[in-house]
Amino acid sequence: MGIDYEAIRFWDAYSVAEDIRLDIEENPEKESFEKYFMPSRAEIKAILKAPLRWTLLHQFIKDRYLERRIWGFEHHRKDMLDLVAVEYQTILEGYGINHGFPKINIDASDFNNYEENEMQELVNQLRELIPIEQIAHETFQLLFSNRKFLKKFNQLVAGYIRYLKKSEYPDILKRDGVLYRKTLPGWAKRGIFYRDKGRCIQCSRDLTGVIVTGEEVHYDHIVPLAVGGTNDPGNFQLLCRRCNLSKGVNTFTSEIYPTYWSLHLEK
Ligand SMILES: [Zn+2]
């Protein structure tokens, strides 16, 4: 029970998060999304069956983006494996991971100490050590805070769900293009509750129950199930009862957040 504390370095997360945000928010064509998001049937089933701690967004960050970036870097620089090795060593240092190889110094032309096949072997071994899941989870921390991003992301996911056929996915679909509703586990509810600071994201009503009792907390699908939304934790937000009832099947989120302090109020 309670909040998990984990070592978060935010080392590579900002640049990864910004690349993904740009792709999803600023360049939201379905084709470009498909370029990164092509889950297999088994993956769809596993991820959409029930809310998982490793969310759809984690999977997207890792498989469709981070690995592509890590491998892509190598691919584009085949003739400069030494620079790839330096890049990988830098990432590993950023995460405090001891790779056990001497640090390559570009200025000192340390590259010359390696034969080409030795350099490839070094690159392979360094790549294995890159903490892709940790980088994905750190990137998730940043992107999960941004509901506008989540809305766009889930709308693109909905573009897939809407075309799934009940005959092909009988255990996850209620009818063509609509997933069964799943109950959110406690850990997911807590995460969403804390992200939204215990307030309705539309009217800012306090839902903590500390001062005002009797307010119902609604865990609302940002993109409703009826239009292809998922039960993934990244597709939820806090609403009060009144705002949820007036929302209907609309896709809505707000861009108001409780900040640490305001620049404008003299309080
Ligand atoms: Zn409200």
Short mmCIF file of C-alpha atoms and ligand atoms in Angstrom, two decimals:
data_model
loop_
_atom_site.label_atom_id
_atom_site.label_comp_id
_atom_site.label_asym_id
_atom_site.label_seq_id
_atom_site.Cartn_x
_atom_site.Cartn_y
_atom_site.Cartn_z
CA MET A 1 0.00 0.00 0.00
CA GLY A 2 0.99 3.60 -0.42
CA ILE A 3 3.21 5.49 -2.75
CA ASP A 4 6.25 3.84 -4.22
CA TYR A 5 9.54 5.66 -3.95
CA GLU A 6 11.98 4.92 -6.73
CA ALA A 7 15.27 6.31 -7.92
CA ILE A 8 14.37 8.73 -10.68
CA ARG A 9 17.23 10.49 -12.42
CA PHE A 10 15.32 12.20 -15.23
CA TRP A 11 18.55 11.88 -17.13
CA ASP A 12 17.41 11.18 -20.68
CA ALA A 13 13.70 11.50 -19.97
CA TYR A 14 13.18 15.14 -20.94
CA SER A 15 14.50 14.79 -24.45
CA VAL A 16 12.66 11.51 -25.03
CA ALA A 17 9.44 12.99 -23.64
CA GLU A 18 9.72 16.08 -25.80
CA ASP A 19 10.32 14.05 -28.96
CA ILE A 20 7.25 11.96 -28.23
CA ARG A 21 5.14 14.97 -27.27
CA LEU A 22 6.01 16.68 -30.53
CA ASP A 23 5.11 13.58 -32.51
CA ILE A 24 1.80 13.05 -30.79
CA GLU A 25 0.64 16.62 -30.21
CA GLU A 26 2.08 18.57 -33.08
CA ASN A 27 2.15 15.91 -35.76
CA PRO A 28 -0.86 13.79 -34.95
CA GLU A 29 -1.52 12.25 -38.34
CA LYS A 30 -2.64 8.71 -38.01
CA GLU A 31 0.01 7.56 -40.45
CA SER A 32 2.84 8.94 -38.37
CA PHE A 33 1.39 7.31 -35.27
CA GLU A 34 1.15 3.98 -37.06
CA LYS A 35 4.77 4.27 -37.93
CA TYR A 36 5.57 3.88 -34.25
CA PHE A 37 2.57 2.00 -32.95
CA MET A 38 1.99 -1.34 -34.59
CA PRO A 39 1.17 -3.70 -31.77
CA SER A 40 0.77 -7.38 -32.52
CA ARG A 41 -2.51 -9.10 -31.76
CA ALA A 42 -1.01 -10.71 -28.63
CA GLU A 43 0.26 -7.36 -27.39
CA ILE A 44 -3.12 -5.71 -27.91
CA LYS A 45 -4.82 -8.46 -25.96
CA ALA A 46 -2.36 -8.38 -23.08
CA ILE A 47 -2.38 -4.63 -22.71
CA LEU A 48 -6.06 -3.98 -23.23
CA LYS A 49 -7.36 -6.85 -21.15
CA ALA A 50 -6.88 -5.13 -17.79
CA PRO A 51 -5.19 -1.97 -16.47
CA LEU A 52 -1.48 -2.72 -16.04
CA ARG A 53 1.31 -0.93 -14.18
CA TRP A 54 3.30 -1.16 -17.38
CA THR A 55 0.83 0.95 -19.35
CA LEU A 56 0.15 1.40 -23.02
CA LEU A 57 2.21 4.58 -22.84
CA HIS A 58 5.17 2.71 -21.29
CA GLN A 59 4.96 0.19 -24.10
CA PHE A 60 4.74 2.92 -26.70
CA ILE A 61 7.73 4.77 -25.25
CA LYS A 62 9.84 1.62 -25.08
CA ASP A 63 9.06 -0.46 -28.15
CA ARG A 64 8.00 2.09 -30.63
CA TYR A 65 10.31 4.86 -29.69
CA LEU A 66 13.17 4.31 -27.32
CA GLU A 67 14.43 1.10 -28.87
CA ARG A 68 14.05 2.63 -32.30
CA ARG A 69 16.09 5.57 -31.15
CA ILE A 70 18.80 3.48 -29.53
CA TRP A 71 19.02 1.11 -32.49
CA GLY A 72 18.52 3.88 -35.01
CA PHE A 73 21.47 5.78 -33.67
CA GLU A 74 23.62 2.76 -34.29
CA HIS A 75 22.08 2.08 -37.66
CA HIS A 76 22.73 5.58 -38.96
CA ARG A 77 26.26 5.59 -37.71
CA LYS A 78 27.48 2.23 -38.87
CA ASP A 79 30.74 3.74 -40.03
CA MET A 80 31.17 5.61 -36.76
CA LEU A 81 30.69 2.87 -34.20
CA ASP A 82 33.20 4.59 -31.97
CA LEU A 83 30.86 7.56 -31.57
CA VAL A 84 28.01 5.18 -30.84
CA ALA A 85 30.11 3.59 -28.11
CA VAL A 86 30.80 7.04 -26.62
CA GLU A 87 27.08 7.87 -26.73
CA TYR A 88 26.16 4.61 -24.99
CA GLN A 89 28.84 5.09 -22.36
CA THR A 90 27.47 8.57 -21.70
CA ILE A 91 23.94 7.24 -21.20
CA LEU A 92 25.20 4.52 -18.85
CA GLU A 93 27.18 7.07 -16.85
CA GLY A 94 24.05 9.24 -16.65
CA TYR A 95 22.30 6.32 -14.99
CA GLY A 96 25.24 5.44 -12.77
CA ILE A 97 25.67 2.03 -14.40
CA ASN A 98 29.15 0.60 -14.30
CA HIS A 99 29.79 -0.99 -17.68
CA GLY A 100 33.26 -2.24 -16.79
CA PHE A 101 34.97 -0.94 -19.93
CA PRO A 102 37.57 1.84 -20.00
CA LYS A 103 35.93 5.17 -20.74
CA ILE A 104 36.48 6.15 -24.35
CA ASN A 105 37.87 9.64 -24.70
CA ILE A 106 37.10 11.21 -28.09
CA ASP A 107 39.82 13.85 -27.82
CA ALA A 108 42.49 11.29 -27.06
CA SER A 109 41.43 9.16 -30.07
CA ASP A 110 41.02 6.15 -27.82
CA PHE A 111 39.16 4.56 -30.73
CA ASN A 112 42.39 3.55 -32.33
CA ASN A 113 42.89 0.98 -29.61
CA TYR A 114 40.02 -1.10 -31.04
CA GLU A 115 39.72 -3.23 -34.14
CA GLU A 116 36.40 -2.80 -35.96
CA ASN A 117 34.96 -6.12 -34.78
CA GLU A 118 36.07 -5.34 -31.23
CA MET A 119 34.29 -2.00 -31.42
CA GLN A 120 31.10 -3.70 -32.66
CA GLU A 121 31.31 -6.14 -29.78
CA LEU A 122 31.80 -3.27 -27.33
CA VAL A 123 28.76 -1.47 -28.77
CA ASN A 124 26.67 -4.65 -28.47
CA GLN A 125 27.62 -5.12 -24.85
CA LEU A 126 27.02 -1.49 -23.94
CA ARG A 127 23.62 -1.50 -25.63
CA GLU A 128 22.51 -4.48 -23.53
CA LEU A 129 23.15 -2.45 -20.38
CA ILE A 130 21.08 0.60 -21.32
CA PRO A 131 18.19 0.71 -18.82
CA ILE A 132 15.44 1.09 -21.39
CA GLU A 133 12.62 0.24 -18.98
CA GLN A 134 13.87 2.77 -16.46
CA ILE A 135 14.16 5.48 -19.12
CA ALA A 136 10.64 4.60 -20.29
CA HIS A 137 9.28 4.82 -16.74
CA GLU A 138 10.98 8.17 -16.17
CA THR A 139 9.63 9.49 -19.46
CA PHE A 140 6.22 8.22 -18.37
CA GLN A 141 6.42 10.37 -15.21
CA LEU A 142 6.68 13.48 -17.37
CA LEU A 143 4.11 12.59 -20.00
CA PHE A 144 1.55 11.21 -17.53
CA SER A 145 1.43 14.65 -15.90
CA ASN A 146 0.30 16.22 -19.17
CA ARG A 147 -3.39 15.49 -19.69
CA LYS A 148 -3.54 17.34 -22.99
CA PHE A 149 -0.88 14.95 -24.27
CA LEU A 150 -2.76 11.96 -22.81
CA LYS A 151 -5.94 13.03 -24.58
CA LYS A 152 -4.17 13.17 -27.94
CA PHE A 153 -2.38 9.88 -27.30
CA ASN A 154 -5.60 8.12 -26.36
CA GLN A 155 -7.42 9.56 -29.35
CA LEU A 156 -4.79 8.04 -31.61
CA VAL A 157 -5.10 4.71 -29.78
CA ALA A 158 -8.88 4.95 -30.20
CA GLY A 159 -8.27 5.11 -33.95
CA TYR A 160 -7.14 1.47 -33.61
CA ILE A 161 -9.67 0.23 -31.12
CA ARG A 162 -12.56 1.44 -33.25
CA TYR A 163 -11.63 -0.99 -36.02
CA LEU A 164 -11.23 -4.08 -33.83
CA LYS A 165 -13.87 -6.73 -34.44
CA LYS A 166 -15.68 -8.57 -31.68
CA SER A 167 -15.37 -11.78 -33.70
CA GLU A 168 -11.57 -11.52 -33.54
CA TYR A 169 -11.25 -10.26 -29.95
CA PRO A 170 -14.21 -11.77 -28.12
CA ASP A 171 -12.66 -11.60 -24.62
CA ILE A 172 -11.77 -7.90 -24.67
CA LEU A 173 -14.52 -6.35 -26.80
CA LYS A 174 -18.07 -5.72 -25.70
CA ARG A 175 -19.01 -5.04 -29.30
CA ASP A 176 -17.12 -4.02 -32.44
CA GLY A 177 -14.73 -1.21 -31.56
CA VAL A 178 -15.74 -0.96 -27.89
CA LEU A 179 -13.79 -2.50 -25.00
CA TYR A 180 -15.34 -4.00 -21.90
CA ARG A 181 -15.28 -1.66 -18.89
CA LYS A 182 -12.72 -2.71 -16.27
CA THR A 183 -12.43 -1.66 -12.65
CA LEU A 184 -9.33 0.37 -11.90
CA PRO A 185 -7.08 -1.26 -9.28
CA GLY A 186 -6.22 0.71 -6.14
CA TRP A 187 -2.68 1.58 -7.23
CA ALA A 188 -3.99 3.11 -10.47
CA LYS A 189 -6.68 5.08 -8.65
CA ARG A 190 -4.12 6.43 -6.21
CA GLY A 191 -1.77 7.45 -9.01
CA ILE A 192 -4.50 9.33 -10.86
CA PHE A 193 -5.86 10.85 -7.65
CA TYR A 194 -2.43 12.19 -6.69
CA ARG A 195 -1.63 13.41 -10.18
CA ASP A 196 -4.84 15.43 -10.24
CA LYS A 197 -4.24 16.52 -6.61
CA GLY A 198 -7.57 15.17 -5.43
CA ARG A 199 -9.54 17.79 -7.36
CA CYS A 200 -12.04 17.68 -10.18
CA ILE A 201 -10.01 18.60 -13.25
CA GLN A 202 -12.92 20.62 -14.64
CA CYS A 203 -14.35 22.63 -11.74
CA SER A 204 -11.48 22.20 -9.21
CA ARG A 205 -13.87 20.91 -6.55
CA ASP A 206 -11.99 19.31 -3.67
CA LEU A 207 -12.55 15.54 -3.67
CA THR A 208 -10.14 14.57 -0.90
CA GLY A 209 -12.86 14.36 1.74
CA VAL A 210 -10.57 16.10 4.22
CA ILE A 211 -12.60 19.29 4.54
CA VAL A 212 -15.81 18.61 2.65
CA THR A 213 -17.32 15.16 2.93
CA GLY A 214 -19.79 13.48 0.65
CA GLU A 215 -18.16 14.36 -2.68
CA GLU A 216 -18.02 11.39 -5.02
CA VAL A 217 -14.77 10.78 -6.88
CA HIS A 218 -15.29 9.74 -10.48
CA TYR A 219 -12.46 8.12 -12.39
CA ASP A 220 -13.40 9.30 -15.84
CA HIS A 221 -12.19 7.92 -19.17
CA ILE A 222 -10.55 10.86 -21.00
CA VAL A 223 -11.56 9.19 -24.28
CA PRO A 224 -14.84 7.37 -23.51
CA LEU A 225 -15.02 3.62 -24.08
CA ALA A 226 -17.90 4.14 -26.50
CA VAL A 227 -15.62 5.96 -28.95
CA GLY A 228 -12.61 3.65 -28.68
CA GLY A 229 -11.16 4.65 -25.30
CA THR A 230 -9.25 2.10 -23.22
CA ASN A 231 -9.11 1.11 -19.55
CA ASP A 232 -5.42 1.92 -19.51
CA PRO A 233 -4.42 4.05 -16.47
CA GLY A 234 -3.23 6.73 -18.90
CA ASN A 235 -6.80 7.25 -20.09
CA PHE A 236 -8.26 8.38 -16.74
CA GLN A 237 -8.78 11.64 -14.90
CA LEU A 238 -10.61 12.85 -11.79
CA LEU A 239 -14.02 14.41 -12.10
CA CYS A 240 -16.67 15.26 -9.55
CA ARG A 241 -20.04 13.64 -9.97
CA ARG A 242 -21.66 16.74 -11.40
CA CYS A 243 -19.01 17.30 -14.09
CA ASN A 244 -18.94 13.62 -15.01
CA LEU A 245 -22.70 13.47 -15.50
CA SER A 246 -22.63 16.52 -17.76
CA LYS A 247 -19.68 15.16 -19.76
CA GLY A 248 -21.61 12.39 -21.53
CA VAL A 249 -19.58 10.60 -24.20
CA ASN A 250 -17.48 13.63 -25.02
CA THR A 251 -13.70 13.52 -25.02
CA PHE A 252 -12.60 16.23 -22.67
CA THR A 253 -9.75 17.22 -20.44
CA SER A 254 -8.73 20.54 -18.96
CA GLU A 255 -5.50 22.45 -19.03
CA ILE A 256 -5.79 23.78 -15.51
CA TYR A 257 -3.44 22.32 -12.94
CA PRO A 258 -2.78 23.07 -9.30
CA THR A 259 0.73 24.56 -9.44
CA TYR A 260 3.18 24.66 -6.56
CA TRP A 261 2.46 28.36 -6.31
CA SER A 262 0.92 31.00 -8.52
CA LEU A 263 2.87 33.84 -10.07
CA HIS A 264 -0.18 36.05 -10.04
CA LEU A 265 -1.85 35.83 -6.65
CA GLU A 266 -0.51 37.71 -3.67
CA LYS A 267 -1.29 34.96 -1.23
ZN ZN B 1 -16.37 19.15 -11.23
#
